[in-house]
CSV table of C-alpha atoms in Angstrom, one decimal:
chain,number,residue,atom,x,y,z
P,8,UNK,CA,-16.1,17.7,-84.3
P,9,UNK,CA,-16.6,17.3,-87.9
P,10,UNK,CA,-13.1,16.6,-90.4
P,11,UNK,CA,-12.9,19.9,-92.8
P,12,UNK,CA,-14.3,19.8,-95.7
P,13,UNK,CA,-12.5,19.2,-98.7
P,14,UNK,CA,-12.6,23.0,-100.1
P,15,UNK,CA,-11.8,23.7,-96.9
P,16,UNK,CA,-8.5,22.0,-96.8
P,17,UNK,CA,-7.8,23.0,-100.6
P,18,UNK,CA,-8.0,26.8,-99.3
P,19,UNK,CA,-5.4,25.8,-96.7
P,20,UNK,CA,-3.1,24.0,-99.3
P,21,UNK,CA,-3.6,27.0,-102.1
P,22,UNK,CA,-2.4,29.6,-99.3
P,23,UNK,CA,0.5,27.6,-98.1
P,24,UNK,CA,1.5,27.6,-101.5
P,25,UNK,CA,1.2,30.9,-102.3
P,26,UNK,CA,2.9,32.1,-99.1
P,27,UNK,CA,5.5,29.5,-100.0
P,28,UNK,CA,6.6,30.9,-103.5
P,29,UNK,CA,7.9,34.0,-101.6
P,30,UNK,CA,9.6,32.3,-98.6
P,31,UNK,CA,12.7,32.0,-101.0
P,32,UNK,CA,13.2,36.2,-100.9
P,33,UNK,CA,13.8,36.0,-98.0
P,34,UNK,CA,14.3,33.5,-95.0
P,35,UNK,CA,11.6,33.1,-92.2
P,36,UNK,CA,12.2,34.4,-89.1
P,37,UNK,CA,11.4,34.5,-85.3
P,38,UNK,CA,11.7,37.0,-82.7
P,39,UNK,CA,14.0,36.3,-79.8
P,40,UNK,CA,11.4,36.8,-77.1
P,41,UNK,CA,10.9,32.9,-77.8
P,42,UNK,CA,13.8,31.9,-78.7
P,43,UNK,CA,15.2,32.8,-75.7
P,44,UNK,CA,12.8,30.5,-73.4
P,45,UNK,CA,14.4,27.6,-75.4
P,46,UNK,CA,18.2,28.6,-75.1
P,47,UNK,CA,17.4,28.6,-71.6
P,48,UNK,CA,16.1,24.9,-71.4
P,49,UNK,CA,18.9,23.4,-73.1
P,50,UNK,CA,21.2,25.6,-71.3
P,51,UNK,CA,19.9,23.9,-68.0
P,52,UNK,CA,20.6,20.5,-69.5
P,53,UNK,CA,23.5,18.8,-68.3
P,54,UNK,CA,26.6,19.6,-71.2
P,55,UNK,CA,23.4,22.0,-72.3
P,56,UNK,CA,25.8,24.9,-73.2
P,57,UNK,CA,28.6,22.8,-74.7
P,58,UNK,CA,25.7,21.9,-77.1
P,59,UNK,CA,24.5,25.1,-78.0
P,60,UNK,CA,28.1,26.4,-78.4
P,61,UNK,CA,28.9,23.4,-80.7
P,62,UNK,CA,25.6,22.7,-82.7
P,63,UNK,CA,24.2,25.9,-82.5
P,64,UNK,CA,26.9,28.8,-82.1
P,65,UNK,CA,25.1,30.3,-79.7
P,66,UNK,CA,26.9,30.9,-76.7
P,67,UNK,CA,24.3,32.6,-74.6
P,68,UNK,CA,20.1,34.1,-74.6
P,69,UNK,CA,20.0,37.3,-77.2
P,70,UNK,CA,19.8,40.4,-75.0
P,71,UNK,CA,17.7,42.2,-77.5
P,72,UNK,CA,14.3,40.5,-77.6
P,73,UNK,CA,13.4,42.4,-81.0
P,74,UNK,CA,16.4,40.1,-82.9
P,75,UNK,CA,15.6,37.9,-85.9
P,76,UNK,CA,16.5,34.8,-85.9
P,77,UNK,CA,15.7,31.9,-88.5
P,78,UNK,CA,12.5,29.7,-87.9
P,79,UNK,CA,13.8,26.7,-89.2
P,80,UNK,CA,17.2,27.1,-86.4
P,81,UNK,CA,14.2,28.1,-83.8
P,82,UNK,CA,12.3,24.5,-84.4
P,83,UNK,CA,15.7,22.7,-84.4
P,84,UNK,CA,16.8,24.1,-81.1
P,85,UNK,CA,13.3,23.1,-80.0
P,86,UNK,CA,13.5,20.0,-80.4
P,87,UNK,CA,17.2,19.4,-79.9
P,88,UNK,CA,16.2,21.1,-76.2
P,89,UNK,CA,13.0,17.9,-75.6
P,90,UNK,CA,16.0,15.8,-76.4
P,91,UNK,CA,18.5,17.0,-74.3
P,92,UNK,CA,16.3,17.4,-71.0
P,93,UNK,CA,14.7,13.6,-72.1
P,94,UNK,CA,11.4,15.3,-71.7
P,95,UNK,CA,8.7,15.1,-75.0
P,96,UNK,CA,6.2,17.4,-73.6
P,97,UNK,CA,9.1,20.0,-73.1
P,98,UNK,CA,6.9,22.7,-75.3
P,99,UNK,CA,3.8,21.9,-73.7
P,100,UNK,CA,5.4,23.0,-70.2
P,101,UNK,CA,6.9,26.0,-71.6
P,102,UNK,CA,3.6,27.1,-72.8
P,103,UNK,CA,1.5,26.9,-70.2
P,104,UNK,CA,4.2,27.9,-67.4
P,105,UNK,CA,5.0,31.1,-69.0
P,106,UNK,CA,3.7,34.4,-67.9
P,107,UNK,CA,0.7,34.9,-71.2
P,108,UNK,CA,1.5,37.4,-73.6
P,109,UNK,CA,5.1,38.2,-72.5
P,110,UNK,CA,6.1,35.8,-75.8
P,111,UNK,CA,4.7,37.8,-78.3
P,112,UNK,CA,5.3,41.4,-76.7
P,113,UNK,CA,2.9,44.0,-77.8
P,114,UNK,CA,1.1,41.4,-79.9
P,115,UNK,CA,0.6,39.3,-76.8
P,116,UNK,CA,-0.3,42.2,-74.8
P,117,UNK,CA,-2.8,43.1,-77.7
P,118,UNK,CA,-4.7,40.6,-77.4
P,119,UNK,CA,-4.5,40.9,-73.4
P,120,UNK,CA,-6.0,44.5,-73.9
P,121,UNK,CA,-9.0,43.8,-76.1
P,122,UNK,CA,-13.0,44.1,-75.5
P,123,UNK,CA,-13.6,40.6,-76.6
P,124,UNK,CA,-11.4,37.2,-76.9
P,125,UNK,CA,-12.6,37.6,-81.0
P,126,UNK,CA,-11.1,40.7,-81.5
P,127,UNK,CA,-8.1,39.6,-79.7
P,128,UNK,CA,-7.8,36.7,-81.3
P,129,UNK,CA,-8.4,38.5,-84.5
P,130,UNK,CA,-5.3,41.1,-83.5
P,131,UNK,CA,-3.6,37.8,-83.2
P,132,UNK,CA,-3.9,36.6,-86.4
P,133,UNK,CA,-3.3,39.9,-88.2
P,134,UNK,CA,-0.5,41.3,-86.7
P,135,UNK,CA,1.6,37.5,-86.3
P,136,UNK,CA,4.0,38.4,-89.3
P,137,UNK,CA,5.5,41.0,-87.3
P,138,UNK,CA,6.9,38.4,-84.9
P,139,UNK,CA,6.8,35.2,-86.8
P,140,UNK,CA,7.7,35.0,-90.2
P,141,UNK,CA,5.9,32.0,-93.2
P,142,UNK,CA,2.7,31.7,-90.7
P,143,UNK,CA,-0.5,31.4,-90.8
P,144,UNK,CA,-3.4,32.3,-88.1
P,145,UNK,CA,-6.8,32.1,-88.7
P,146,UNK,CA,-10.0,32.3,-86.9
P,147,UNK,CA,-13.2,31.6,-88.3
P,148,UNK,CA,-16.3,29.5,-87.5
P,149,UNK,CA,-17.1,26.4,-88.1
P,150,UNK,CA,-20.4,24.2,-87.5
P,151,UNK,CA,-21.6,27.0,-84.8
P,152,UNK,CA,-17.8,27.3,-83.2
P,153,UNK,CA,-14.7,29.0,-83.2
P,154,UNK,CA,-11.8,27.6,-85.2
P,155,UNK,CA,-8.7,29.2,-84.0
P,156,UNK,CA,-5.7,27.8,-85.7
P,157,UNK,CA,-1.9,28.0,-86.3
P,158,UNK,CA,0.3,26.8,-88.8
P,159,UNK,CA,4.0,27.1,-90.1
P,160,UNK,CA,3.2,27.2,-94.0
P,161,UNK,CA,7.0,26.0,-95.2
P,162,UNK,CA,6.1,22.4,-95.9
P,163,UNK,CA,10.1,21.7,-95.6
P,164,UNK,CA,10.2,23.3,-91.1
P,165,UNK,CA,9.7,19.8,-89.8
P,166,UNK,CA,9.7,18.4,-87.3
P,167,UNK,CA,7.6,21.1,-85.2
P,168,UNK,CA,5.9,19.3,-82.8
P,169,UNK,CA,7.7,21.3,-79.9
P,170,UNK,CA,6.2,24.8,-81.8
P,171,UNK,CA,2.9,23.5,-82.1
P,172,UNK,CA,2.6,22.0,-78.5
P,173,UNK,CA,4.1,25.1,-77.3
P,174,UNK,CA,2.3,28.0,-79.1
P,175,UNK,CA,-1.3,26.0,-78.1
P,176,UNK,CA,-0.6,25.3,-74.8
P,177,UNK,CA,0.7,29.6,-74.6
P,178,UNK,CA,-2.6,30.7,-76.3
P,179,UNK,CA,-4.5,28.6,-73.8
P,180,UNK,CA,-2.8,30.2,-71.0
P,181,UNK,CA,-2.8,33.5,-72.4
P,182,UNK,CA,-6.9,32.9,-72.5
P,183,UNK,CA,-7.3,31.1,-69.4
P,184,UNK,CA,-5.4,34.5,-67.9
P,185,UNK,CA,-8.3,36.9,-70.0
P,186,UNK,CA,-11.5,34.6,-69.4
P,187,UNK,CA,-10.5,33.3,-65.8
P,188,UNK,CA,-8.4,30.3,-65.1
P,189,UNK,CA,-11.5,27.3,-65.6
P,190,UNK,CA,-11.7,28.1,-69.4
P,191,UNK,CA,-11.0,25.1,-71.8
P,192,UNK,CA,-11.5,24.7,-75.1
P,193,UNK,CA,-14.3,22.3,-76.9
P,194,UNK,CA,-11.8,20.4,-78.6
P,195,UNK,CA,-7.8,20.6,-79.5
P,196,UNK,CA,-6.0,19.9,-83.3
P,197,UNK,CA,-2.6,18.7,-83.8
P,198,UNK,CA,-1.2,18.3,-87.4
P,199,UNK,CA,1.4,15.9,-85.8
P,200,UNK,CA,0.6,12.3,-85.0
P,201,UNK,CA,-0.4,10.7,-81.4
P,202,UNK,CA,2.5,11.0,-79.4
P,203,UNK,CA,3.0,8.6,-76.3
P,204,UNK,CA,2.4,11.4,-73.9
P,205,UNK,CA,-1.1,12.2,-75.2
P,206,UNK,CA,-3.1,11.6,-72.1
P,207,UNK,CA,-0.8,13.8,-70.2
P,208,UNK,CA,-0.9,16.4,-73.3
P,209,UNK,CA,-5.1,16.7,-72.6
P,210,UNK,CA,-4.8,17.0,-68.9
P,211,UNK,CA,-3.5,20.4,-69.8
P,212,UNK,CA,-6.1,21.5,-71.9
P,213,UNK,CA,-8.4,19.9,-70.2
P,214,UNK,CA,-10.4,18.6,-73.5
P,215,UNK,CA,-10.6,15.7,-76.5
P,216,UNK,CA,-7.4,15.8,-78.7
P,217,UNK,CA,-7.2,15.1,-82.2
P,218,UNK,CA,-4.4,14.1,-84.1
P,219,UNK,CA,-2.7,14.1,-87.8
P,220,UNK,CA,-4.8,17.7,-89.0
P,221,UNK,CA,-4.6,19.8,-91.3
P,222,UNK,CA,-3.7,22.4,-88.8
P,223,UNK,CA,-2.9,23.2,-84.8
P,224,UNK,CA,-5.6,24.6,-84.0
P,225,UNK,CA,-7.9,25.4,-80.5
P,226,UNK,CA,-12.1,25.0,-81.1
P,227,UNK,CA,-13.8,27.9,-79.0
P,228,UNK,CA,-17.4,28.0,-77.9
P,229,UNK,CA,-18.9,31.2,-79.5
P,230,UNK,CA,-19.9,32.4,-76.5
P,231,UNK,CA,-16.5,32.3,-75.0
P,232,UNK,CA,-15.3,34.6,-77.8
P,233,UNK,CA,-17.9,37.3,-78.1
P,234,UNK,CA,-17.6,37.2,-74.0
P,235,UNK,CA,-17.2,41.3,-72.9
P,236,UNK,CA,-14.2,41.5,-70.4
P,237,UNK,CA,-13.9,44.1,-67.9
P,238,UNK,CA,-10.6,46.0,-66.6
P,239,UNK,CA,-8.6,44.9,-69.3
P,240,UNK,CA,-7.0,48.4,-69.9
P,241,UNK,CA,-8.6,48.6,-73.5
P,242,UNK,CA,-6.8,52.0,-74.0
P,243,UNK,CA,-3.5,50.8,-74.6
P,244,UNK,CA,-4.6,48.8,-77.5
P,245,UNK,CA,-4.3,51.7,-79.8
P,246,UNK,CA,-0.4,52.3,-79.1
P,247,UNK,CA,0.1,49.1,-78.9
P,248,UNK,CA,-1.3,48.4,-82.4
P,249,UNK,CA,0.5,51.5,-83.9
P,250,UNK,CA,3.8,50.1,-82.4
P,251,UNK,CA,3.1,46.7,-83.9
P,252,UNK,CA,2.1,48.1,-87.1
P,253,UNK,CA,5.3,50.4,-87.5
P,254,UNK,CA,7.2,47.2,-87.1
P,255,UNK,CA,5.5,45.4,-89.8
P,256,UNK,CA,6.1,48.3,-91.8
P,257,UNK,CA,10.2,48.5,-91.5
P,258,UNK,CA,10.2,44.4,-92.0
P,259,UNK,CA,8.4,45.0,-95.3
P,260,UNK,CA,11.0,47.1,-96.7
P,261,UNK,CA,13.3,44.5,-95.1
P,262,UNK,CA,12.3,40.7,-97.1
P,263,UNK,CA,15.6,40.4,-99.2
P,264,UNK,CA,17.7,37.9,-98.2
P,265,UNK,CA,21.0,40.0,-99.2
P,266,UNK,CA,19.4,42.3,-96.3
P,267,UNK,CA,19.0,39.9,-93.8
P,268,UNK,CA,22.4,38.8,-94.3
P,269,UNK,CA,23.8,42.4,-94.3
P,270,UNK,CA,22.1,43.3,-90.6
P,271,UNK,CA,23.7,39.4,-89.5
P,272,UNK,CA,26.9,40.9,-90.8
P,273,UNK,CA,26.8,44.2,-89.1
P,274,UNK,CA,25.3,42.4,-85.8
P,275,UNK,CA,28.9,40.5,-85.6
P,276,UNK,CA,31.4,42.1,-87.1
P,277,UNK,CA,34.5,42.2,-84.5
P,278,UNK,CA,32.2,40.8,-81.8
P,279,UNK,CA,32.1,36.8,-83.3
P,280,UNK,CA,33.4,35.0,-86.6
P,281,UNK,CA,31.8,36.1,-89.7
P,282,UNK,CA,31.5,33.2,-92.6
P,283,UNK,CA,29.1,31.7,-95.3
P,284,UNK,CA,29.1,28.3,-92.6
P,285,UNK,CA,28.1,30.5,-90.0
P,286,UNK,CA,25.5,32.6,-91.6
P,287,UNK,CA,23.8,30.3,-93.2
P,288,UNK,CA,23.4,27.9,-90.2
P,289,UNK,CA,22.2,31.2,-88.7
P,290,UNK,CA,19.3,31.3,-91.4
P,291,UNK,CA,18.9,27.9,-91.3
P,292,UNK,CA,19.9,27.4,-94.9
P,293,UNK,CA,22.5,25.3,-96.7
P,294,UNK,CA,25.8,26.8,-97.3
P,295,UNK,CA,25.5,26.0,-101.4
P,296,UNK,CA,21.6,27.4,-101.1
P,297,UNK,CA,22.8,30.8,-99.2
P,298,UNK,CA,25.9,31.4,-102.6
P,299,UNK,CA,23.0,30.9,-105.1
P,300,UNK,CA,20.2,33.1,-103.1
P,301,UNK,CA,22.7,35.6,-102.6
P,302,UNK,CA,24.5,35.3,-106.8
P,303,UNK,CA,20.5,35.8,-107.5
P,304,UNK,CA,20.2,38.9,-105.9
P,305,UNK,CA,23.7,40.0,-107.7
P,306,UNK,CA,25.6,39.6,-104.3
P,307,UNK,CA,27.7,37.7,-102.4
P,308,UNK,CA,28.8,36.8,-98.5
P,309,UNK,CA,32.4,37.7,-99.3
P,310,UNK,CA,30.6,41.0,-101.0
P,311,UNK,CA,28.5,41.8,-98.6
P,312,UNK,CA,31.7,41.3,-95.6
P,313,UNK,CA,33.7,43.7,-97.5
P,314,UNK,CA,31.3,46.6,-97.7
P,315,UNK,CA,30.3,46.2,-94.1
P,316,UNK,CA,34.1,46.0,-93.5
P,317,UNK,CA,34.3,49.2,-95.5
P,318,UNK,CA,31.6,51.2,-94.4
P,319,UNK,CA,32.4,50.5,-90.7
P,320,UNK,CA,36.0,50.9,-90.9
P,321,UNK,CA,35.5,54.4,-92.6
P,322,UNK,CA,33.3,55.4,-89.8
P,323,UNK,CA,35.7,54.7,-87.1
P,324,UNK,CA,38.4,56.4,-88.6
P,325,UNK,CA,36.7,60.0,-89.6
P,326,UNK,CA,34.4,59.9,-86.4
P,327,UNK,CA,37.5,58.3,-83.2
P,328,UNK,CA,40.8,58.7,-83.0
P,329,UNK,CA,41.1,55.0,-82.1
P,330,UNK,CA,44.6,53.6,-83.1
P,331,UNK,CA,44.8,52.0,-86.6
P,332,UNK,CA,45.0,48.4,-84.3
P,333,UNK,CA,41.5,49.2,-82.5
P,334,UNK,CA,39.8,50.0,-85.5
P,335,UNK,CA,41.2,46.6,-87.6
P,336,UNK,CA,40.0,44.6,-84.6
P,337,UNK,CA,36.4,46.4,-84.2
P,338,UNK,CA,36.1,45.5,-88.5
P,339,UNK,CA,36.9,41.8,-87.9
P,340,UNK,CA,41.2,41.8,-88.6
P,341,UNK,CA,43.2,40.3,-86.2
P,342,UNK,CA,46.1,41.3,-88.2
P,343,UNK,CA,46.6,45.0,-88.7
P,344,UNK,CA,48.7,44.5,-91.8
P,345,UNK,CA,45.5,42.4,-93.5
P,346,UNK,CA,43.6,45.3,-92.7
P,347,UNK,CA,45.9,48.0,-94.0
P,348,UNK,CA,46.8,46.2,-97.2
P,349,UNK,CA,42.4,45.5,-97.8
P,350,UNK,CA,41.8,49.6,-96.7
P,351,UNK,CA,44.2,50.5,-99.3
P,352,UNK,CA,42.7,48.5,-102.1
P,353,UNK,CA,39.1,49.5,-101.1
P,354,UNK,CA,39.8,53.4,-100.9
P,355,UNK,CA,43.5,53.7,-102.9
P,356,UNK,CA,44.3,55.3,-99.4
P,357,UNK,CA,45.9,53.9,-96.1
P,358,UNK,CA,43.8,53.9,-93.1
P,359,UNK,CA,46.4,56.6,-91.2
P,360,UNK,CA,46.2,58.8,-94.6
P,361,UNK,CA,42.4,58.4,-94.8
P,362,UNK,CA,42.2,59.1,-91.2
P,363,UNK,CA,44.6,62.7,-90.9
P,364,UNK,CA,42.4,63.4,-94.3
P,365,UNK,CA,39.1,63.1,-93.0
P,366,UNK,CA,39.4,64.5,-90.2
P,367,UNK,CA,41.3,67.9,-91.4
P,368,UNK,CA,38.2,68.4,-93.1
P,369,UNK,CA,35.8,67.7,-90.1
């Protein structure tokens, strides 16, 4: 397989860059469909869940597979997890053990529901940003083949050998399960070096590896791509795409960082510990880099706490007739004397008053 040419790559560079100038709006994230595979194999390790509680925060798998995490804390935990179990080609199994096109959810099933491997593969590479945030998927040819590639476009997310291992070895599973389970590609593309483990690496794609690309990437026969498949349910593709592109949609109006901090806030407010630390290891982001982001956008952590604390607390009190205690504890005070002296000096009002007033007038 030929080395891309040199405009080639500079395309490749130009986009990253692009792309890159707007990462700082917001921070990149991933669905927890994923994430949750790789809580899981650290949470097997032995003092696995000690780990994640220490390192991480994370005390067990998200229950809601839609949730946002940060990309940068899902490649850590990736390959704090190949660490942990002592295993390097910890990705790689994942990827190729796990059911095809349950990782992506409708995306994955998307692609499973297509005519033709292209136009899946195409779907793929559209509709990614709905479940990945700063990446980039491409499929085009190349010398007579299909070039099918993957890359994390934030110079800064390394290492990511454990993402890259994992998302080819999941795409090669996911069209081993549409073409039939003999397919291999012509030839596999790693952007990391050779690892030790390479000769037990190409036993699972069965094919040549190359190493040190510009880009992860899977080369398809042609003929393998414009392949028609039969019974793959083609008339759920339309809902499905709807569904994906509605969710594309609601992100879009969702890129400032101020928001993504706001629905982190409102995710664990009197359920776990709200602080700068905490948040911004949760976006994967230094404490001092999260203050200026934030001062940018003319907010703050502390401001953005207090109106949560605000908003929710006035709920509670005009909608329940919880005790003043219940509602300080569902708004994040332990002490109900904090909370009455901060209701008072957000609303000029204590909680009781603001609580007999309200709901007189309900």
């Amino acid at each position: 397989m030929r080395q891309l040419k040199k405009s080639q790559k500079r395309c490749i560079l130009e986009s990253a860059m692009l792309r890159r100038n707007t990462l700082r709006d917001s921070v990149p994230m991933i669905r927890s469909s994923v994430v949750n595979q790789v809580i899981s194999a650290i949470q097997y390790c032995p003092g696995g869940s000690s780990f994640l509680r220490r390192e991480h925060g994370i005390r067990s798998t998200r229950t809601d597979l839609y949730e946002r995490i940060a990309l940068a804390r899902y490649l850590k935990l990736f390959e704090d997890a190949a660490t942990l179990a002592n295993d390097a080609l910890l990705g790689a199994r994942m990827g190729i053990t796990n059911p095809p096109g349950e990782l992506l959810g409708p995306i994955g099933f998307l692609v499973l529901t297509s005519p033709r491997l292209r136009i899946g593969l195409k779907n793929l590479a559209h509709y990614i940003g709905a479940w990945q945030d700063a990446t980039e998927i491409t499929l085009h040819d190349q010398g007579g083949l299909g070039m099918w590639s993957y890359r994390i476009l934030d110079p800064d997310l390394w290492p990511r050998r454990q993402d890259a291992e994992f998302t080819l070895t999941a795409t090669c599973a996911m069209i081993r399960t549409y073409l039939g389970g003999g397919w291999a590609p012509v030839e596999v593309h790693f952007e990391h070096s050779r690892p030790h483990e390479a000769q037990a690496l190409q036993a699972m794609f069965r094919a040549p590896l190359r190493f040190d690309q510009p880009a992860n990437a899977l080369v398809i026969d042609n003929n393998d791509l414009d392949r028609a498949v039969q019974g793959t349910n083609a008339g759920f593709a339309p809902f499905l795409r709807r569904h994906v592109e509605d969710m594309m949609a609601k992100e879009t109006e969702e890129t400032k960082l101020s928001e993504q901090v706001r629905q982190l806030v409102a995710r664990d407010l009197g359920r776990a510990p709200v602080s700068l630390t905490l948040l911004a290891a949760e976006l994967g982001l230094p404490p001092r880099s999260l203050q200026r982001y934030l001062a940018e956008e003319g907010t703050s952590v502390r401001d953005i706490v207090r109106t949560i604390k605000a908003q929710e607390a006035k709920a509670l009190l005009r909608t329940s007739r919880r005790h003043i205690g219940a509602v300080s504890q569902a708004v994040g005070y332990g002490d109900p004397t904090a909370f009455w002296r901060a209701f008072k000096a957000w609303e000029g009002v204590s909680p009781a008053e603001f609580q007999r007033t309200k709901q007189k007038k309900d």
